[in-house]
Each structure stands twice: as C-alpha cells, then as structure tokens.
mmCIF file of C-alpha atoms in Angstrom:
data_model
loop_
_atom_site.group_PDB
_atom_site.id
_atom_site.type_symbol
_atom_site.label_atom_id
_atom_site.label_comp_id
_atom_site.label_asym_id
_atom_site.label_seq_id
_atom_site.Cartn_x
_atom_site.Cartn_y
_atom_site.Cartn_z
ATOM 1 C CA UNK S 1 -29.883 55.323 -26.456
ATOM 2 C CA UNK S 2 -27.358 57.922 -25.302
ATOM 3 C CA UNK S 3 -24.230 57.360 -23.255
ATOM 4 C CA UNK S 4 -24.567 60.634 -21.375
ATOM 5 C CA UNK S 5 -27.673 62.708 -20.657
ATOM 6 C CA UNK S 6 -28.139 65.615 -23.049
ATOM 7 C CA UNK S 7 -28.912 69.070 -21.521
ATOM 8 C CA UNK S 8 -29.960 72.044 -23.637
ATOM 9 C CA UNK S 9 -28.918 75.444 -22.090
ATOM 10 C CA UNK S 10 -30.807 78.294 -23.464
ATOM 11 C CA UNK S 11 -29.722 81.950 -22.694
ATOM 12 C CA UNK S 12 -29.208 85.154 -24.692
ATOM 13 C CA UNK S 13 -26.123 85.983 -22.665
ATOM 14 C CA UNK S 14 -23.001 83.942 -23.772
ATOM 15 C CA UNK S 15 -21.264 84.332 -20.419
ATOM 16 C CA UNK S 16 -24.140 82.571 -18.551
ATOM 17 C CA UNK S 17 -24.247 79.817 -21.046
ATOM 18 C CA UNK S 18 -20.437 79.213 -20.525
ATOM 19 C CA UNK S 19 -20.852 79.237 -16.763
ATOM 20 C CA UNK S 20 -23.395 76.566 -16.863
ATOM 21 C CA UNK S 21 -21.581 74.506 -19.569
ATOM 22 C CA UNK S 22 -18.446 74.294 -17.712
ATOM 23 C CA UNK S 23 -20.159 73.326 -14.520
ATOM 24 C CA UNK S 24 -22.339 70.631 -16.115
ATOM 25 C CA UNK S 25 -19.666 69.327 -18.439
ATOM 26 C CA UNK S 26 -17.497 68.645 -15.470
ATOM 27 C CA UNK S 27 -20.258 66.360 -14.163
ATOM 28 C CA UNK S 28 -20.226 64.240 -17.315
ATOM 29 C CA UNK S 29 -23.286 65.715 -19.026
ATOM 30 C CA UNK S 30 -23.423 66.596 -22.782
ATOM 31 C CA UNK S 31 -24.349 70.250 -23.471
ATOM 32 C CA UNK S 32 -26.040 71.867 -26.457
ATOM 33 C CA UNK S 33 -26.725 75.484 -26.402
ATOM 34 C CA UNK S 34 -29.281 77.926 -28.004
ATOM 35 C CA UNK S 35 -29.134 81.789 -27.646
ATOM 36 C CA UNK S 36 -32.727 82.516 -28.300
ATOM 37 C CA UNK S 37 -36.345 81.181 -27.821
ATOM 38 C CA UNK S 38 -36.946 80.216 -31.545
ATOM 39 C CA UNK S 39 -33.493 78.300 -31.538
ATOM 40 C CA UNK S 40 -34.422 76.598 -28.387
ATOM 41 C CA UNK S 41 -37.728 75.384 -29.692
ATOM 42 C CA UNK S 42 -36.003 74.081 -32.995
ATOM 43 C CA UNK S 43 -33.106 72.365 -31.149
ATOM 44 C CA UNK S 44 -35.585 70.783 -28.635
ATOM 45 C CA UNK S 45 -37.689 69.223 -31.430
ATOM 46 C CA UNK S 46 -34.590 68.199 -33.241
ATOM 47 C CA UNK S 47 -32.343 66.880 -30.480
ATOM 48 C CA UNK S 48 -34.984 65.642 -27.891
ATOM 49 C CA UNK S 49 -32.673 66.616 -24.858
ATOM 50 C CA UNK S 50 -33.157 64.994 -21.540
ATOM 51 C CA UNK S 51 -33.439 68.293 -19.724
ATOM 52 C CA UNK S 52 -33.575 71.991 -20.496
ATOM 53 C CA UNK S 53 -32.209 75.019 -18.508
ATOM 54 C CA UNK S 54 -34.196 77.914 -20.063
ATOM 55 C CA UNK S 55 -33.579 81.585 -19.153
ATOM 56 C CA UNK S 56 -36.873 83.362 -18.672
ATOM 57 C CA UNK S 57 -35.782 86.879 -19.889
ATOM 58 C CA UNK S 58 -35.006 86.853 -23.704
ATOM 59 C CA UNK S 59 -35.785 88.913 -26.482
ATOM 60 C CA UNK S 60 -38.421 88.079 -29.217
ATOM 61 C CA UNK S 61 -39.609 84.791 -27.621
ATOM 62 C CA UNK S 62 -39.134 84.707 -23.869
ATOM 63 C CA UNK S 63 -38.756 81.610 -21.657
ATOM 64 C CA UNK S 64 -42.463 81.535 -20.816
ATOM 65 C CA UNK S 65 -43.565 81.355 -24.445
ATOM 66 C CA UNK S 66 -40.874 78.588 -25.199
ATOM 67 C CA UNK S 67 -42.202 76.548 -22.226
ATOM 68 C CA UNK S 68 -45.762 76.944 -23.492
ATOM 69 C CA UNK S 69 -44.683 75.787 -26.913
ATOM 70 C CA UNK S 70 -42.578 72.844 -25.496
ATOM 71 C CA UNK S 71 -45.362 71.622 -23.031
ATOM 72 C CA UNK S 72 -47.998 71.923 -25.858
ATOM 73 C CA UNK S 73 -46.072 69.391 -28.005
ATOM 74 C CA UNK S 74 -46.932 65.872 -26.941
ATOM 75 C CA UNK S 75 -43.485 64.661 -28.298
ATOM 76 C CA UNK S 76 -41.579 67.145 -26.173
ATOM 77 C CA UNK S 77 -43.755 67.782 -23.148
ATOM 78 C CA UNK S 78 -41.912 65.129 -20.978
ATOM 79 C CA UNK S 79 -38.623 66.970 -21.195
ATOM 80 C CA UNK S 80 -38.115 68.568 -17.695
ATOM 81 C CA UNK S 81 -37.356 72.311 -17.740
ATOM 82 C CA UNK S 82 -35.452 74.339 -15.239
ATOM 83 C CA UNK S 83 -36.277 78.164 -15.397
ATOM 84 C CA UNK S 84 -33.524 80.471 -14.855
ATOM 85 C CA UNK S 85 -34.293 83.930 -13.588
ATOM 86 C CA UNK S 86 -33.284 86.943 -11.544
ATOM 87 C CA UNK S 87 -34.354 87.281 -7.917
ATOM 88 C CA UNK S 88 -36.605 90.218 -8.815
ATOM 89 C CA UNK S 89 -38.590 88.375 -11.370
ATOM 90 C CA UNK S 90 -40.843 86.121 -9.029
ATOM 91 C CA UNK S 91 -43.900 86.825 -11.175
ATOM 92 C CA UNK S 92 -42.214 85.414 -14.373
ATOM 93 C CA UNK S 93 -41.216 82.351 -12.317
ATOM 94 C CA UNK S 94 -45.002 81.965 -11.350
ATOM 95 C CA UNK S 95 -45.857 82.289 -14.832
ATOM 96 C CA UNK S 96 -43.228 79.911 -15.987
ATOM 97 C CA UNK S 97 -44.416 77.204 -13.527
ATOM 98 C CA UNK S 98 -47.926 77.858 -14.668
ATOM 99 C CA UNK S 99 -46.820 77.293 -18.266
ATOM 100 C CA UNK S 100 -45.530 73.863 -17.365
ATOM 101 C CA UNK S 101 -41.899 74.476 -15.953
ATOM 102 C CA UNK S 102 -40.722 71.892 -13.645
ATOM 103 C CA UNK S 103 -38.437 73.830 -11.300
ATOM 104 C CA UNK S 104 -36.488 77.163 -11.188
ATOM 105 C CA UNK S 105 -33.217 78.664 -10.080
ATOM 106 C CA UNK S 106 -32.521 82.283 -9.332
ATOM 107 C CA UNK S 107 -29.317 84.009 -10.541
ATOM 108 C CA UNK S 108 -26.672 83.866 -9.348
ATOM 109 C CA UNK S 109 -27.185 80.237 -8.099
ATOM 110 C CA UNK S 110 -24.787 77.957 -6.171
ATOM 111 C CA UNK S 111 -23.046 75.421 -8.398
ATOM 112 C CA UNK S 112 -23.853 72.521 -6.030
ATOM 113 C CA UNK S 113 -27.664 73.831 -6.153
ATOM 114 C CA UNK S 114 -27.506 73.782 -9.976
ATOM 115 C CA UNK S 115 -26.210 70.159 -10.103
ATOM 116 C CA UNK S 116 -28.627 68.903 -7.261
ATOM 117 C CA UNK S 117 -31.632 70.327 -9.339
ATOM 118 C CA UNK S 118 -30.345 68.810 -12.572
ATOM 119 C CA UNK S 119 -29.746 65.386 -11.005
ATOM 120 C CA UNK S 120 -33.212 65.406 -9.425
ATOM 121 C CA UNK S 121 -35.017 66.142 -12.627
ATOM 122 C CA UNK S 122 -32.930 63.668 -14.644
ATOM 123 C CA UNK S 123 -33.700 60.896 -12.253
ATOM 124 C CA UNK S 124 -37.478 61.658 -12.770
ATOM 125 C CA UNK S 125 -36.775 61.844 -16.477
ATOM 126 C CA UNK S 126 -35.091 58.419 -16.396
ATOM 127 C CA UNK S 127 -38.008 56.854 -14.507
ATOM 128 C CA UNK S 128 -40.455 58.344 -17.098
ATOM 129 C CA UNK S 129 -38.545 57.222 -19.901
ATOM 130 C CA UNK S 130 -38.306 53.598 -18.426
ATOM 131 C CA UNK S 131 -42.016 53.574 -17.903
ATOM 132 C CA UNK S 132 -42.627 54.725 -21.367
ATOM 133 C CA UNK S 133 -40.322 52.134 -22.661
ATOM 134 C CA UNK S 134 -42.080 49.416 -20.653
ATOM 135 C CA UNK S 135 -45.560 50.718 -21.879
ATOM 136 C CA UNK S 136 -44.271 50.581 -25.469
ATOM 137 C CA UNK S 137 -42.901 47.148 -24.908
ATOM 138 C CA UNK S 138 -46.188 46.012 -23.355
ATOM 139 C CA UNK S 139 -48.193 47.602 -26.212
ATOM 140 C CA UNK S 140 -45.922 45.693 -28.649
ATOM 141 C CA UNK S 141 -46.421 42.419 -26.847
ATOM 142 C CA UNK S 142 -50.154 43.049 -26.550
ATOM 143 C CA UNK S 143 -50.172 43.794 -30.323
ATOM 144 C CA UNK S 144 -48.327 40.641 -30.867
ATOM 145 C CA UNK S 145 -50.451 38.702 -28.625
ATOM 146 C CA UNK S 146 -53.552 40.052 -30.627
ATOM 147 C CA UNK S 147 -51.898 39.200 -33.850
ATOM 148 C CA UNK S 148 -51.253 35.624 -32.582
ATOM 149 C CA UNK S 149 -54.747 35.208 -31.290
ATOM 150 C CA UNK S 150 -56.277 36.443 -34.514
ATOM 151 C CA UNK S 151 -54.008 34.069 -36.413
ATOM 152 C CA UNK S 152 -55.026 31.191 -34.277
ATOM 153 C CA UNK S 153 -58.745 32.241 -34.572
ATOM 154 C CA UNK S 154 -58.235 32.235 -38.355
ATOM 155 C CA UNK S 155 -56.393 28.797 -38.168
ATOM 156 C CA UNK S 156 -59.250 27.472 -36.047
ATOM 157 C CA UNK S 157 -61.669 28.636 -38.730
ATOM 158 C CA UNK S 158 -59.699 27.147 -41.399
ATOM 159 C CA UNK S 159 -59.465 23.944 -39.583
ATOM 160 C CA UNK S 160 -63.282 23.952 -38.924
ATOM 161 C CA UNK S 161 -63.884 24.492 -42.558
ATOM 162 C CA UNK S 162 -61.511 21.699 -43.573
ATOM 163 C CA UNK S 163 -63.129 19.410 -40.911
ATOM 164 C CA UNK S 164 -66.497 20.079 -42.861
ATOM 165 C CA UNK S 165 -65.184 18.637 -45.974
ATOM 166 C CA UNK S 166 -62.294 16.413 -45.107
ATOM 167 C CA UNK S 167 -61.805 13.453 -42.538
ATOM 168 C CA UNK S 168 -60.568 14.918 -39.291
ATOM 169 C CA UNK S 169 -57.192 13.225 -39.555
ATOM 170 C CA UNK S 170 -56.442 14.669 -42.886
ATOM 171 C CA UNK S 171 -57.802 18.301 -41.879
ATOM 172 C CA UNK S 172 -55.455 18.033 -38.749
ATOM 173 C CA UNK S 173 -52.537 17.064 -40.746
ATOM 174 C CA UNK S 174 -52.987 19.662 -43.325
ATOM 175 C CA UNK S 175 -53.457 22.358 -40.793
ATOM 176 C CA UNK S 176 -50.277 21.259 -38.864
ATOM 177 C CA UNK S 177 -48.189 21.361 -42.146
ATOM 178 C CA UNK S 178 -49.588 24.729 -43.110
ATOM 179 C CA UNK S 179 -51.223 23.911 -46.278
ATOM 180 C CA UNK S 180 -50.875 21.166 -48.980
ATOM 181 C CA UNK S 181 -49.641 18.458 -46.878
ATOM 182 C CA UNK S 182 -47.532 15.357 -48.488
ATOM 183 C CA UNK S 183 -50.208 13.101 -47.515
ATOM 184 C CA UNK S 184 -52.439 14.642 -50.342
ATOM 185 C CA UNK S 185 -49.783 13.274 -52.899
ATOM 186 C CA UNK S 186 -50.619 9.963 -54.357
ATOM 187 C CA UNK S 187 -49.090 7.014 -52.545
ATOM 188 C CA UNK S 188 -49.732 3.280 -52.222
ATOM 189 C CA UNK S 189 -50.666 1.615 -48.875
ATOM 190 C CA UNK S 190 -52.264 -1.335 -47.452
ATOM 191 C CA UNK S 191 -55.836 -0.396 -45.788
ATOM 192 C CA UNK S 192 -58.876 -1.867 -44.564
ATOM 193 C CA UNK S 193 -62.093 -0.639 -46.237
ATOM 194 C CA UNK S 194 -65.550 -0.651 -44.647
ATOM 195 C CA UNK S 195 -68.640 -0.119 -46.690
ATOM 196 C CA UNK S 196 -71.963 0.127 -45.029
ATOM 197 C CA UNK S 197 -75.516 1.164 -46.268
ATOM 198 C CA UNK S 198 -79.089 0.862 -45.267
ATOM 199 C CA UNK S 199 -81.449 -2.068 -46.430
ATOM 200 C CA UNK S 200 -84.850 -0.919 -47.982
ATOM 201 C CA UNK S 201 -83.765 2.614 -48.201
ATOM 202 C CA UNK S 202 -84.448 2.862 -51.929
ATOM 203 C CA UNK S 203 -88.077 1.527 -51.620
ATOM 204 C CA UNK S 204 -88.631 3.844 -48.564
ATOM 205 C CA UNK S 205 -87.360 6.972 -50.505
ATOM 206 C CA UNK S 206 -89.705 6.101 -53.267
ATOM 207 C CA UNK S 207 -92.784 6.517 -51.006
ATOM 208 C CA UNK S 208 -91.726 8.758 -48.126
ATOM 209 C CA UNK S 209 -91.757 12.643 -48.262
ATOM 210 C CA UNK S 210 -88.507 14.351 -49.006
ATOM 211 C CA UNK S 211 -88.591 15.694 -45.466
ATOM 212 C CA UNK S 212 -88.876 12.185 -44.010
ATOM 213 C CA UNK S 213 -85.997 11.102 -46.221
ATOM 214 C CA UNK S 214 -83.798 13.805 -44.943
ATOM 215 C CA UNK S 215 -84.804 13.227 -41.234
ATOM 216 C CA UNK S 216 -84.036 9.493 -41.599
ATOM 217 C CA UNK S 217 -80.450 10.332 -43.208
ATOM 218 C CA UNK S 218 -79.636 12.964 -40.611
ATOM 219 C CA UNK S 219 -80.462 10.448 -37.753
ATOM 220 C CA UNK S 220 -78.396 7.987 -39.631
ATOM 221 C CA UNK S 221 -75.418 10.079 -40.134
ATOM 222 C CA UNK S 222 -75.335 11.708 -36.766
ATOM 223 C CA UNK S 223 -75.480 8.430 -35.107
ATOM 224 C CA UNK S 224 -72.586 6.818 -37.081
ATOM 225 C CA UNK S 225 -70.376 9.836 -37.468
ATOM 226 C CA UNK S 226 -69.132 9.950 -33.725
ATOM 227 C CA UNK S 227 -68.375 6.211 -33.854
ATOM 228 C CA UNK S 228 -66.289 6.740 -36.914
ATOM 229 C CA UNK S 229 -64.398 9.491 -35.483
ATOM 230 C CA UNK S 230 -63.969 7.630 -32.126
ATOM 231 C CA UNK S 231 -62.430 4.610 -34.079
ATOM 232 C CA UNK S 232 -60.037 7.088 -36.079
ATOM 233 C CA UNK S 233 -61.607 5.924 -39.246
ATOM 234 C CA UNK S 234 -61.257 8.048 -42.431
ATOM 235 C CA UNK S 235 -64.617 8.724 -43.939
ATOM 236 C CA UNK S 236 -63.984 8.854 -47.664
ATOM 237 C CA UNK S 237 -67.446 9.709 -48.799
ATOM 238 C CA UNK S 238 -71.153 9.546 -48.443
ATOM 239 C CA UNK S 239 -73.045 7.799 -51.177
ATOM 240 C CA UNK S 240 -76.770 8.609 -50.294
ATOM 241 C CA UNK S 241 -77.442 6.022 -47.589
ATOM 242 C CA UNK S 242 -73.849 4.430 -47.964
ATOM 243 C CA UNK S 243 -70.637 5.253 -46.534
ATOM 244 C CA UNK S 244 -67.019 4.298 -47.263
ATOM 245 C CA UNK S 245 -64.519 4.326 -44.306
ATOM 246 C CA UNK S 246 -60.939 3.151 -44.393
ATOM 247 C CA UNK S 247 -58.194 2.599 -41.872
ATOM 248 C CA UNK S 248 -54.420 2.682 -41.924
ATOM 249 C CA UNK S 249 -54.375 5.978 -43.897
ATOM 250 C CA UNK S 250 -53.553 8.878 -43.763
ATOM 251 C CA UNK S 251 -52.338 7.962 -40.120
ATOM 252 C CA UNK S 252 -50.993 4.355 -39.926
ATOM 253 C CA UNK S 253 -52.554 2.090 -37.109
ATOM 254 C CA UNK S 254 -51.168 -1.297 -36.081
ATOM 255 C CA UNK S 255 -54.678 -2.991 -36.028
ATOM 256 C CA UNK S 256 -56.699 -1.618 -38.855
ATOM 257 C CA UNK S 257 -58.732 -4.773 -39.411
ATOM 258 C CA UNK S 258 -59.704 -5.030 -35.701
ATOM 259 C CA UNK S 259 -60.546 -1.427 -35.676
ATOM 260 C CA UNK S 260 -62.836 -1.907 -38.674
ATOM 261 C CA UNK S 261 -64.529 -4.836 -37.077
ATOM 262 C CA UNK S 262 -65.119 -3.291 -33.837
ATOM 263 C CA UNK S 263 -66.405 -0.214 -35.478
ATOM 264 C CA UNK S 264 -68.817 -2.376 -37.636
ATOM 265 C CA UNK S 265 -70.228 -4.070 -34.672
ATOM 266 C CA UNK S 266 -70.804 -0.663 -32.780
ATOM 267 C CA UNK S 267 -72.538 0.518 -36.012
ATOM 268 C CA UNK S 268 -74.759 -2.398 -36.177
ATOM 269 C CA UNK S 269 -75.842 -2.129 -32.558
ATOM 270 C CA UNK S 270 -76.670 1.579 -32.929
ATOM 271 C CA UNK S 271 -78.656 1.260 -36.126
ATOM 272 C CA UNK S 272 -80.412 -1.535 -34.682
ATOM 273 C CA UNK S 273 -81.677 0.777 -32.019
ATOM 274 C CA UNK S 274 -82.587 3.365 -34.631
ATOM 275 C CA UNK S 275 -84.230 0.738 -36.643
ATOM 276 C CA UNK S 276 -86.715 0.002 -33.842
ATOM 277 C CA UNK S 277 -87.650 3.597 -33.775
ATOM 278 C CA UNK S 278 -88.135 3.646 -37.481
ATOM 279 C CA UNK S 279 -90.266 0.576 -37.313
ATOM 280 C CA UNK S 280 -92.721 2.184 -35.067
ATOM 281 C CA UNK S 281 -93.080 5.107 -37.535
ATOM 282 C CA UNK S 282 -93.632 2.450 -40.247
ATOM 283 C CA UNK S 283 -90.280 2.377 -41.839
ATOM 284 C CA UNK S 284 -88.856 -1.138 -42.581
ATOM 285 C CA UNK S 285 -85.027 -0.281 -42.692
ATOM 286 C CA UNK S 286 -82.150 -2.804 -42.271
ATOM 287 C CA UNK S 287 -78.252 -2.362 -42.337
ATOM 288 C CA UNK S 288 -75.294 -4.291 -43.978
ATOM 289 C CA UNK S 289 -71.655 -3.993 -43.851
ATOM 290 C CA UNK S 290 -68.726 -5.330 -45.954
ATOM 291 C CA UNK S 291 -65.083 -5.147 -44.967
ATOM 292 C CA UNK S 292 -62.084 -5.861 -46.926
ATOM 293 C CA UNK S 293 -58.249 -5.589 -46.674
ATOM 294 C CA UNK S 294 -55.633 -4.997 -49.420
ATOM 295 C CA UNK S 295 -53.567 -2.395 -51.122
ATOM 296 C CA UNK S 296 -54.853 0.795 -52.744
ATOM 297 C CA UNK S 297 -53.769 3.987 -54.193
ATOM 298 C CA UNK S 298 -54.379 7.046 -51.886
ATOM 299 C CA UNK S 299 -54.527 10.503 -52.670
ATOM 300 C CA UNK S 300 -56.458 13.617 -53.895
ATOM 301 C CA UNK S 301 -58.961 13.366 -56.695
ATOM 302 C CA UNK S 302 -61.284 15.926 -58.190
ATOM 303 C CA UNK S 303 -60.921 19.354 -59.762
ATOM 304 C CA UNK S 304 -60.032 22.974 -58.759
ATOM 305 C CA UNK S 305 -62.669 24.030 -56.313
ATOM 306 C CA UNK S 306 -63.603 20.545 -55.194
ATOM 307 C CA UNK S 307 -61.191 17.841 -54.192
ATOM 308 C CA UNK S 308 -61.682 14.535 -52.401
ATOM 309 C CA UNK S 309 -59.306 12.387 -50.648
ATOM 310 C CA UNK S 310 -59.799 8.981 -52.018
ATOM 311 C CA UNK S 311 -58.737 5.355 -52.148
ATOM 312 C CA UNK S 312 -58.556 3.586 -55.591
ATOM 313 C CA UNK S 313 -58.089 -0.217 -55.813
ATOM 314 C CA UNK S 314 -59.690 -3.599 -56.073
ATOM 315 C CA UNK S 315 -59.953 -3.649 -52.130
ATOM 316 C CA UNK S 316 -62.819 -0.846 -52.279
ATOM 317 C CA UNK S 317 -64.665 -2.898 -54.870
ATOM 318 C CA UNK S 318 -64.421 -5.987 -52.790
ATOM 319 C CA UNK S 319 -65.706 -4.183 -49.705
ATOM 320 C CA UNK S 320 -68.592 -2.512 -51.691
ATOM 321 C CA UNK S 321 -69.579 -5.909 -53.128
ATOM 322 C CA UNK S 322 -69.565 -7.479 -49.769
ATOM 323 C CA UNK S 323 -71.849 -4.839 -48.416
ATOM 324 C CA UNK S 324 -74.174 -5.403 -51.309
ATOM 325 C CA UNK S 325 -74.391 -9.118 -50.519
ATOM 326 C CA UNK S 326 -74.814 -8.497 -46.710
ATOM 327 C CA UNK S 327 -78.441 -9.038 -45.487
ATOM 328 C CA UNK S 328 -79.857 -6.989 -42.593
ATOM 329 C CA UNK S 329 -77.583 -7.183 -39.609
ATOM 330 C CA UNK S 330 -74.599 -9.028 -41.324
ATOM 331 C CA UNK S 331 -71.012 -7.976 -41.413
ATOM 332 C CA UNK S 332 -69.538 -9.667 -44.353
ATOM 333 C CA UNK S 333 -65.544 -9.840 -44.265
ATOM 334 C CA UNK S 334 -62.857 -11.284 -46.445
ATOM 335 C CA UNK S 335 -60.884 -14.330 -44.722
ATOM 336 C CA UNK S 336 -57.978 -12.014 -44.234
ATOM 337 C CA UNK S 337 -60.060 -9.555 -42.236
ATOM 338 C CA UNK S 338 -61.627 -12.571 -40.234
ATOM 339 C CA UNK S 339 -58.144 -13.812 -39.441
ATOM 340 C CA UNK S 340 -56.742 -10.418 -38.310
ATOM 341 C CA UNK S 341 -59.722 -9.923 -36.033
ATOM 342 C CA UNK S 342 -60.009 -13.372 -34.651
ATOM 343 C CA UNK S 343 -58.951 -12.592 -31.196
ATOM 344 C CA UNK S 344 -61.542 -9.681 -31.159
ATOM 345 C CA UNK S 345 -64.614 -11.187 -32.692
ATOM 346 C CA UNK S 346 -66.292 -14.527 -33.595
ATOM 347 C CA UNK S 347 -66.942 -15.087 -37.076
ATOM 348 C CA UNK S 348 -68.742 -17.942 -39.306
ATOM 349 C CA UNK S 349 -67.633 -19.010 -42.622
ATOM 350 C CA UNK S 350 -70.290 -18.584 -45.298
ATOM 351 C CA UNK S 351 -68.329 -20.462 -48.190
ATOM 352 C CA UNK S 352 -67.108 -19.000 -51.325
ATOM 353 C CA UNK S 353 -68.862 -16.059 -53.067
ATOM 354 C CA UNK S 354 -68.830 -15.005 -56.753
ATOM 355 C CA UNK S 355 -68.610 -11.208 -56.469
ATOM 356 C CA UNK S 356 -69.379 -9.030 -59.400
ATOM 357 C CA UNK S 357 -66.299 -7.669 -61.025
ATOM 358 C CA UNK S 358 -63.939 -10.478 -59.609
ATOM 359 C CA UNK S 359 -62.818 -13.328 -61.716
ATOM 360 C CA UNK S 360 -62.772 -15.837 -59.115
ATOM 361 C CA UNK S 361 -64.871 -16.702 -56.025
ATOM 362 C CA UNK S 362 -63.520 -15.601 -52.686
ATOM 363 C CA UNK S 363 -64.152 -17.211 -48.881
ATOM 364 C CA UNK S 364 -66.493 -14.876 -47.103
ATOM 365 C CA UNK S 365 -67.157 -14.682 -43.286
ATOM 366 C CA UNK S 366 -69.775 -13.127 -41.209
ATOM 367 C CA UNK S 367 -68.891 -11.324 -37.989
ATOM 368 C CA UNK S 368 -71.336 -12.729 -35.212
ATOM 369 C CA UNK S 369 -70.125 -10.385 -32.351
ATOM 370 C CA UNK S 370 -67.382 -9.429 -30.005
ATOM 371 C CA UNK S 371 -65.677 -12.363 -27.964
ATOM 372 C CA UNK S 372 -66.225 -11.872 -24.183
ATOM 373 C CA UNK S 373 -62.455 -10.882 -23.702
ATOM 374 C CA UNK S 374 -62.739 -8.672 -26.949
ATOM 375 C CA UNK S 375 -65.741 -6.686 -25.645
ATOM 376 C CA UNK S 376 -63.451 -4.900 -22.991
ATOM 377 C CA UNK S 377 -60.523 -4.562 -25.272
#
C-alpha cells in the first residue's frame, strides 16, 4: 500500500517530462518517467503505477501501441491512461481512446486542467482498487467458508461413521476432542450393567429360514435402539439376540440404576408388543433382562482395525447371569439396584440365587413395574 499515488509520465522530450513532473510533485504525487514506449511498457508492468500520462507521438512505439499493449494485459488494464497530444492530432486522440485510453489533454495544457484530470481519474482508480480489494476479501471469505463447510461435512461424515460402530456418547466425545479421546484410555468406574436377550430364540433360529431370523433381529434391534439412545445408555455390544448396555460411563449420570430400570421396563413393554405380532406368525419368543451395579474397568479393547469400548469386571458377569436366570417378562436385579430404584419401581424379592461363576449366593429382586409417581418422572 503506497503512501502517495504513483504516476508514470511518458514522453520522448525531456522538457515536457520536467514540466509535468514539477507540477504534479507539487501536488504531492510520486513521479516515475519513461522516455519511450518500450520503457513505458516495462515500467508499467514492474511498478504498477496508479495513473499513466502518455504522449501519443513517440518514435519506435507510439502512445497508441503502448495503450493497446497495456489494455491487453489483464494485470495492467485497470491503470487509467491520460493521452497527451498536440491540437492538430485529433485523429490520434480518437485512435488512442479507441485503443483504451481514459482521457486526453492537448498541448500546451493549463496546469489546473492537468491536476483536475489527474485527480478525477485517480478517484476512479481508488474506487476500482477498493472494489477489487473487497472482491478479493469476499472471495477469500467465501473460500474460507467453503473450506469450513467442507471440513464440517467431513466431520459429520466421520461422526456418522463413528456412530455406526460406537455408542453415540463415545462417538460425540471423540469427535469433540478431535481424535483419540481420553475416555478410550483404561479407567475404573462404578457402572450399572443391563443385559437382555430373547427367550426361545435359539430354538426359533434352528427351524426358521435365515431371512426370517434376520427380519426378527432387525425388528428387535430397531425397536430397542431408540430406547437405549433416549435413556443415554452405552450399548457395548450385540451378542446375537442379546445386548449389553451400561450407564454412568463414558458420561457420568447421577441416577444410573434408575435409568437402567426405567429402560428395562420400556424395553419389556415394547418387546411384548412385538411378541404378539411374532406369536401370530407362529414365533414363540420371550424376553428377559438382568441388571447389576458395581465397579468395572472401562476402556478400549481389540486390535488395529477393530476396537470396541468395553466394560470388564464381575458386575458384567452378574448382569449376564441374572439375564440367563430371568424368565419371559422378568427383570432380575441385584439388591443394590432394587434399593437405588425403589422410588421409581416396585420390586419383589425372589430370595438368594447361586449364580454360575460366583462363590456365594446373592439376593435377587424382580422389577414389577413403575410406581404411579415414577411413571411420570
């Protein structure tokens, strides 16, 4: 950005150059000169002046050819040109204006007229430069916006892919942290684990066509999936007709047991509706759930190319064993879970159970349903 406008004065007569130089420098303009057309083209390309005063009558390359060359160059065509000519050269003036000249002065000219014409064209050039600068800035902003939109589209596609293979909470946290989030590192936390699976599915799969099996599983998963997301549960994995869901990780929540019990009741109600449809089609399918609470080691397991976010600990085994013990329609929970969800759901003690893999029996409760006040909570 120049402090003063730069004017290139082109004339083959040194006296004419000096007259113009003195008058324009007195107005605060910076002056460069050229004594012939070839030098004028070279300096215009190198210096990019704000305005050119160009004599038409010059040897070798006259002002008309210089004008044609400058206006034919996209980088230089915006520079205004004032043609200088003798009174007897009107045809040359017309040719110069046709070639792209912006204005003309006839020699000898009044100093005030020269200054006025220069100021007028410089104002136009300033406006042009402002518009060009704004256009460039707008183009840069548009490019930046396009880049940001493209980046966001890629991020959305990445998040969509993550959501296909990871629980939504984990996918969102990984995306927000820009890669390998801290939550994927191994850590210990108290969680509530919910196991569920279908009753009679193995027998059904033995006699049904593969397409029927897949249709049933698709209906089963698409029914329970939205309920799990709504409850903010983390779906750890599918095991055929079974699912393992846990609460309080990776996003902590104040009421993991109540959330799990409420989800289990909603699951049971929806599967009972599906089971009636399956019954009409000749499928005898039931549904059972087990819920336990305790500490587990959380984190990433697997190998390069395929990782899962998993919970490892006795609590997962207890929930799985309770699910295995549950009959159709039962939601079996540990005493801790029943106590935590007491205000939400009514439960019945079933006594102590010896569960496979555990050294001593544990008290088990069956969730009957939501309490009246819990139904609207």
